[in-house]
């Protein structure tokens, strides 16, 4: 079927997947023709601006509503006194991607940057000034925003309801037999997504029909969420989200401001646009909370891990629950007889954290890989040899076999390209000019979740097709990679396939998150195309006028817009089959989801090697080389996959050396909530970076064998950089990001 | 943002008479207006004033106040005779910002103290007498030299550090006529009560910046800047150094530090101590010690003192090695000298 042999649910893709096509939306983007949400300016538009709290805890006691309303151009102002109510409780969890919907329910302030009023005006400038004129007064209480002073609370779950604690094997017994142990303590800091495109929404009601332009990573879920809180049917809502200027997890979740804009549009009868300022993205739209992690690795005489313990302390807001599941990163990577992981939570006066760039895995992997380096040192083994010795043949947390795991090949290929074999075991042995040089490594691992997606495919009379699903392209290349899969499902050249995506009237493509979008939406699209081909084959093989008559469905291959007989090679074009059948189109449907309980452990894997240069006097660190090799199942588009992996590795540079949101502990306010102050890497920070992909066939993960490449790049990389800094300097930083100041604390040159 | 009037000045006289906030490239002023820190009633656009020229005058240079940072950095005379200025400029901000930012605006740019930038915080510089919220807060980019309890802010400019080292003079025109001020003391230090007086009186306009002949220092001058991000980041600390070397001995020296005080910190005592000394690390270390004499942490930033000392040594050492003929791909980076991809 469709240039595909179906063997036990395992599918061979055709000539489109596997090609490094450039982005189909590339020209639109580089010419500025791509329309992002905030580019929409419907007739009669009102501009909305939120006023935000400058205290982190307390109450708003006064707003100068009169002054704000008197400002020329102001149309309407909402405060807790007059805001239209939500249809259901703000705490309603209609699905797992809903955070408490903070929409001016009360005068209570729970974090700095919390919206406390919404102003609508004829111009952005007027709304901005009126928001300022509100000049809020507060009854402030002492805030707690750090891991040191926030309130502990009881919890049994981390993010997305995963259990907070895990234990397998007998850790006491395992420790009793161990020869030695190492302890690593690692802190990571608060990080903010900082997608280039701010959160934006344009909402317009026409009667009881609602149109929304907003960047969103889960259009179908967003429509459910809007519908529930507005008390209307999902079918009344159209969400358009053709392009996202980055999401990183923060656009998977709707926040109260977006709902307020919709309520305001309904209330005023005019379209409303709300675009957050950069500083307003610090608080209400999620972030990665800081962690304090402790790992203990017990080793036997041969350097095998007998017991692995990973404990995480992290924090969430005072009014919702999202705990960074960092310890989970230790569940499935390295073999151990006994495994124990815990998470403890604190409630702080901060906005609710959320999923951000490998939530849990990124900080957890950072700490784990530092601990592994320490353990390798204790075992007297090369870091790579130590990891190979502790290679997990089955998932230590549940005993399951891996669906596929080409991690050994990743180690080998990346180490070879990097030149790891020449690494001196001792630190401080390499120099480049005056600079200290160090090499470090880390293993990468990321789960392969699937969500649920649906898709349609329609073959048209001229033999071209249109495929439809409401996918989200955040820059990762969904417009291209998904279309490639869809074309293969149809047995068509990609140029014959029109891909419709990015709005909610299309079949739901599920969440673009968890690195599972290509696998999930791709499966649905492939199946929709295959469904069309199946119908086409039935038509042709049952039609005595067709050269395919009597071939049987297993005797036919779909390729290049024709069905081919496998026995004598005769073929017929799709359009001819349709024409003879008197059809002007043929429609197929498909879904993508993982069925039943998995019986295999499913992960992408990788190995990352880092070289750093460190200035011995000034402590400045430069990642001079970064080489990764990744086994991530079937690669649909090598060009896009490489970009994703490189991007993930660049996140790793940011995590290891730069990204850090700073609060003033006295007020809970941020002191660097802009792109000048919150540093993310620039091109000059990544001079030489390469990502290889290692061949991997995975017959279990899904029929197409697709894993995911979105987030794995950051795992392994942070630890690799930290370990390289140690190798260069002999200093183990217990905190990411590693600042120059922390390296020169000793007072001596390095 | 607060409504404001906008006028464009065609002449310096008109700019002086207009009595408003001067708008040059706008890369700093407009940001401050957006965050509610500056709220002028009137903007006087001076970007079209005929002050964008860069001219060589008697071995020195005259840089018009409207000259763009990017144009200054690429000017042949700057590259040939004032290379530390080119390095300093190219290490600052981003290409887009440098294309817009002017020399006058760079001199007059506001501190990056985050409490200054936050209208909800008390700040003596923004609101005299209100107190200084930075003390006891996040002080990574705050001063270790010349600060008082009144204000611990730093001046963030890279350009001004190089200018101070080059003995630059700021030319000013105002209602009271013309005056000039040395770059190294143009920005007042804070006093016990606050940020100190404003560098310019109302109505005053910077017209140009004069650089004297660097003499024997032209090809022994460097700027070095420490920051975690290789581009688009302000200095944690920085240093400009220039040397006049005669047979391995130092005939004259210049040293200024950045990121450490409310002004570019010219280190005259250190310079004097270098005169007559051999150009060795030992000499530079002694000078650097003098350069940070009297430094005190203004918060959790003691490491900056040590970093400032070390970056002074580095800048002097690099200056002694001679300015490379080609500008480094990573200007002012501590990695600029190494082949690191
Ligand atoms: C994200 C970011 C990063 C940056 N990074 C760096 C960096 O790394 N290093 C660095 O040095 N700088 C950096 N800058 C600052 C940048 O150099 C300044 O914003 C710029 O130089 C200001 O010049 P302008 O012409 O745009 O000034 P404007 O914004 O127009 O004006 C700034 C101030 O100067 C006054 N002014 C302007 N011209 C005159 C004049 N002729 N006479 C009297 N007063 C005048 C204005 O009234 C105003 O108060 C950065 C800026 C940004 C936004
Ligand atoms: S350091 Fe100076 S600029 Fe910063 S808050 Fe204090 S007084 Fe204001």
PDB file of N, CA, C and O and ligand atoms in Angstrom, chain B residues 111 113 115-116 122-126 131-134 142 150-153, ligand 2:
ATOM      1  N   UNK B 111      22.031  54.248  33.375  1.00  0.00           N
ATOM      2  CA  UNK B 111      22.552  53.044  34.013  1.00  0.00           C
ATOM      3  C   UNK B 111      21.626  51.869  33.725  1.00  0.00           C
ATOM      4  O   UNK B 111      20.427  52.046  33.489  1.00  0.00           O
ATOM      5  N   UNK B 113      21.073  49.677  36.039  1.00  0.00           N
ATOM      6  CA  UNK B 113      20.602  49.242  37.360  1.00  0.00           C
ATOM      7  C   UNK B 113      19.129  48.861  37.237  1.00  0.00           C
ATOM      8  O   UNK B 113      18.302  49.669  36.822  1.00  0.00           O
ATOM      9  N   UNK B 115      16.907  48.411  39.346  1.00  0.00           N
ATOM     10  CA  UNK B 115      15.990  49.135  40.246  1.00  0.00           C
ATOM     11  C   UNK B 115      15.701  50.536  39.698  1.00  0.00           C
ATOM     12  O   UNK B 115      14.611  51.053  39.865  1.00  0.00           O
ATOM     13  N   UNK B 116      16.682  51.080  39.032  1.00  0.00           N
ATOM     14  CA  UNK B 116      16.447  52.329  38.294  1.00  0.00           C
ATOM     15  C   UNK B 116      15.396  52.095  37.211  1.00  0.00           C
ATOM     16  O   UNK B 116      14.526  52.942  36.967  1.00  0.00           O
ATOM     17  N   UNK B 122      12.304  52.191  44.848  1.00  0.00           N
ATOM     18  CA  UNK B 122      12.819  53.527  45.147  1.00  0.00           C
ATOM     19  C   UNK B 122      14.234  53.625  44.605  1.00  0.00           C
ATOM     20  O   UNK B 122      14.997  52.660  44.616  1.00  0.00           O
ATOM     21  N   UNK B 123      14.556  54.792  44.117  1.00  0.00           N
ATOM     22  CA  UNK B 123      15.833  54.995  43.440  1.00  0.00           C
ATOM     23  C   UNK B 123      16.185  56.472  43.519  1.00  0.00           C
ATOM     24  O   UNK B 123      15.465  57.325  43.003  1.00  0.00           O
ATOM     25  N   UNK B 124      17.292  56.739  44.146  1.00  0.00           N
ATOM     26  CA  UNK B 124      17.734  58.131  44.282  1.00  0.00           C
ATOM     27  C   UNK B 124      18.063  58.781  42.943  1.00  0.00           C
ATOM     28  O   UNK B 124      17.949  59.991  42.785  1.00  0.00           O
ATOM     29  N   UNK B 125      18.489  57.976  42.002  1.00  0.00           N
ATOM     30  CA  UNK B 125      18.866  58.531  40.713  1.00  0.00           C
ATOM     31  C   UNK B 125      17.613  58.975  39.945  1.00  0.00           C
ATOM     32  O   UNK B 125      17.613  60.001  39.283  1.00  0.00           O
ATOM     33  N   UNK B 126      16.568  58.186  40.071  1.00  0.00           N
ATOM     34  CA  UNK B 126      15.321  58.498  39.378  1.00  0.00           C
ATOM     35  C   UNK B 126      14.525  59.533  40.150  1.00  0.00           C
ATOM     36  O   UNK B 126      13.952  60.452  39.593  1.00  0.00           O
ATOM     37  N   UNK B 131      15.659  56.944  48.201  1.00  0.00           N
ATOM     38  CA  UNK B 131      16.402  55.791  48.704  1.00  0.00           C
ATOM     39  C   UNK B 131      16.949  54.968  47.565  1.00  0.00           C
ATOM     40  O   UNK B 131      16.675  55.247  46.394  1.00  0.00           O
ATOM     41  N   UNK B 132      17.743  53.967  47.902  1.00  0.00           N
ATOM     42  CA  UNK B 132      18.360  53.109  46.882  1.00  0.00           C
ATOM     43  C   UNK B 132      17.969  51.661  47.136  1.00  0.00           C
ATOM     44  O   UNK B 132      18.425  51.049  48.094  1.00  0.00           O
ATOM     45  N   UNK B 133      17.127  51.140  46.267  1.00  0.00           N
ATOM     46  CA  UNK B 133      16.667  49.747  46.435  1.00  0.00           C
ATOM     47  C   UNK B 133      17.731  48.727  46.064  1.00  0.00           C
ATOM     48  O   UNK B 133      17.612  47.564  46.419  1.00  0.00           O
ATOM     49  N   UNK B 134      18.712  49.156  45.312  1.00  0.00           N
ATOM     50  CA  UNK B 134      19.710  48.178  44.860  1.00  0.00           C
ATOM     51  C   UNK B 134      20.510  47.636  46.034  1.00  0.00           C
ATOM     52  O   UNK B 134      20.915  46.468  46.017  1.00  0.00           O
ATOM     53  N   UNK B 142      26.512  46.107  39.684  1.00  0.00           N
ATOM     54  CA  UNK B 142      26.692  47.354  40.434  1.00  0.00           C
ATOM     55  C   UNK B 142      28.158  47.633  40.764  1.00  0.00           C
ATOM     56  O   UNK B 142      29.036  46.814  40.514  1.00  0.00           O
ATOM     57  N   UNK B 150      24.272  56.379  48.692  1.00  0.00           N
ATOM     58  CA  UNK B 150      23.261  57.081  47.909  1.00  0.00           C
ATOM     59  C   UNK B 150      22.944  56.403  46.589  1.00  0.00           C
ATOM     60  O   UNK B 150      21.811  56.439  46.115  1.00  0.00           O
ATOM     61  N   UNK B 151      23.954  55.795  45.994  1.00  0.00           N
ATOM     62  CA  UNK B 151      23.750  55.126  44.703  1.00  0.00           C
ATOM     63  C   UNK B 151      24.947  54.233  44.414  1.00  0.00           C
ATOM     64  O   UNK B 151      26.098  54.647  44.570  1.00  0.00           O
ATOM     65  N   UNK B 152      24.669  53.017  43.986  1.00  0.00           N
ATOM     66  CA  UNK B 152      25.751  52.068  43.684  1.00  0.00           C
ATOM     67  C   UNK B 152      25.742  51.657  42.211  1.00  0.00           C
ATOM     68  O   UNK B 152      26.294  50.633  41.830  1.00  0.00           O
ATOM     69  N   UNK B 153      25.107  52.493  41.393  1.00  0.00           N
ATOM     70  CA  UNK B 153      24.952  52.126  39.977  1.00  0.00           C
ATOM     71  C   UNK B 153      26.259  52.276  39.210  1.00  0.00           C
ATOM     72  O   UNK B 153      27.164  53.002  39.620  1.00  0.00           O
TER      73      UNK B 153
HETATM   74  S1  LIG C   2      21.954  52.060  42.583  1.00  0.00           S
HETATM   75 FE1  LIG C   2      21.497  54.131  41.977  1.00  0.00          FE
HETATM   76  S2  LIG C   2      20.302  53.825  40.155  1.00  0.00           S
HETATM   77 FE2  LIG C   2      20.222  51.904  41.251  1.00  0.00          FE
HETATM   78  S3  LIG C   2      18.487  52.035  42.628  1.00  0.00           S
HETATM   79 FE3  LIG C   2      20.211  52.761  43.757  1.00  0.00          FE
HETATM   80  S4  LIG C   2      20.082  54.938  43.441  1.00  0.00           S
HETATM   81 FE4  LIG C   2      18.887  54.058  41.843  1.00  0.00          FE
END
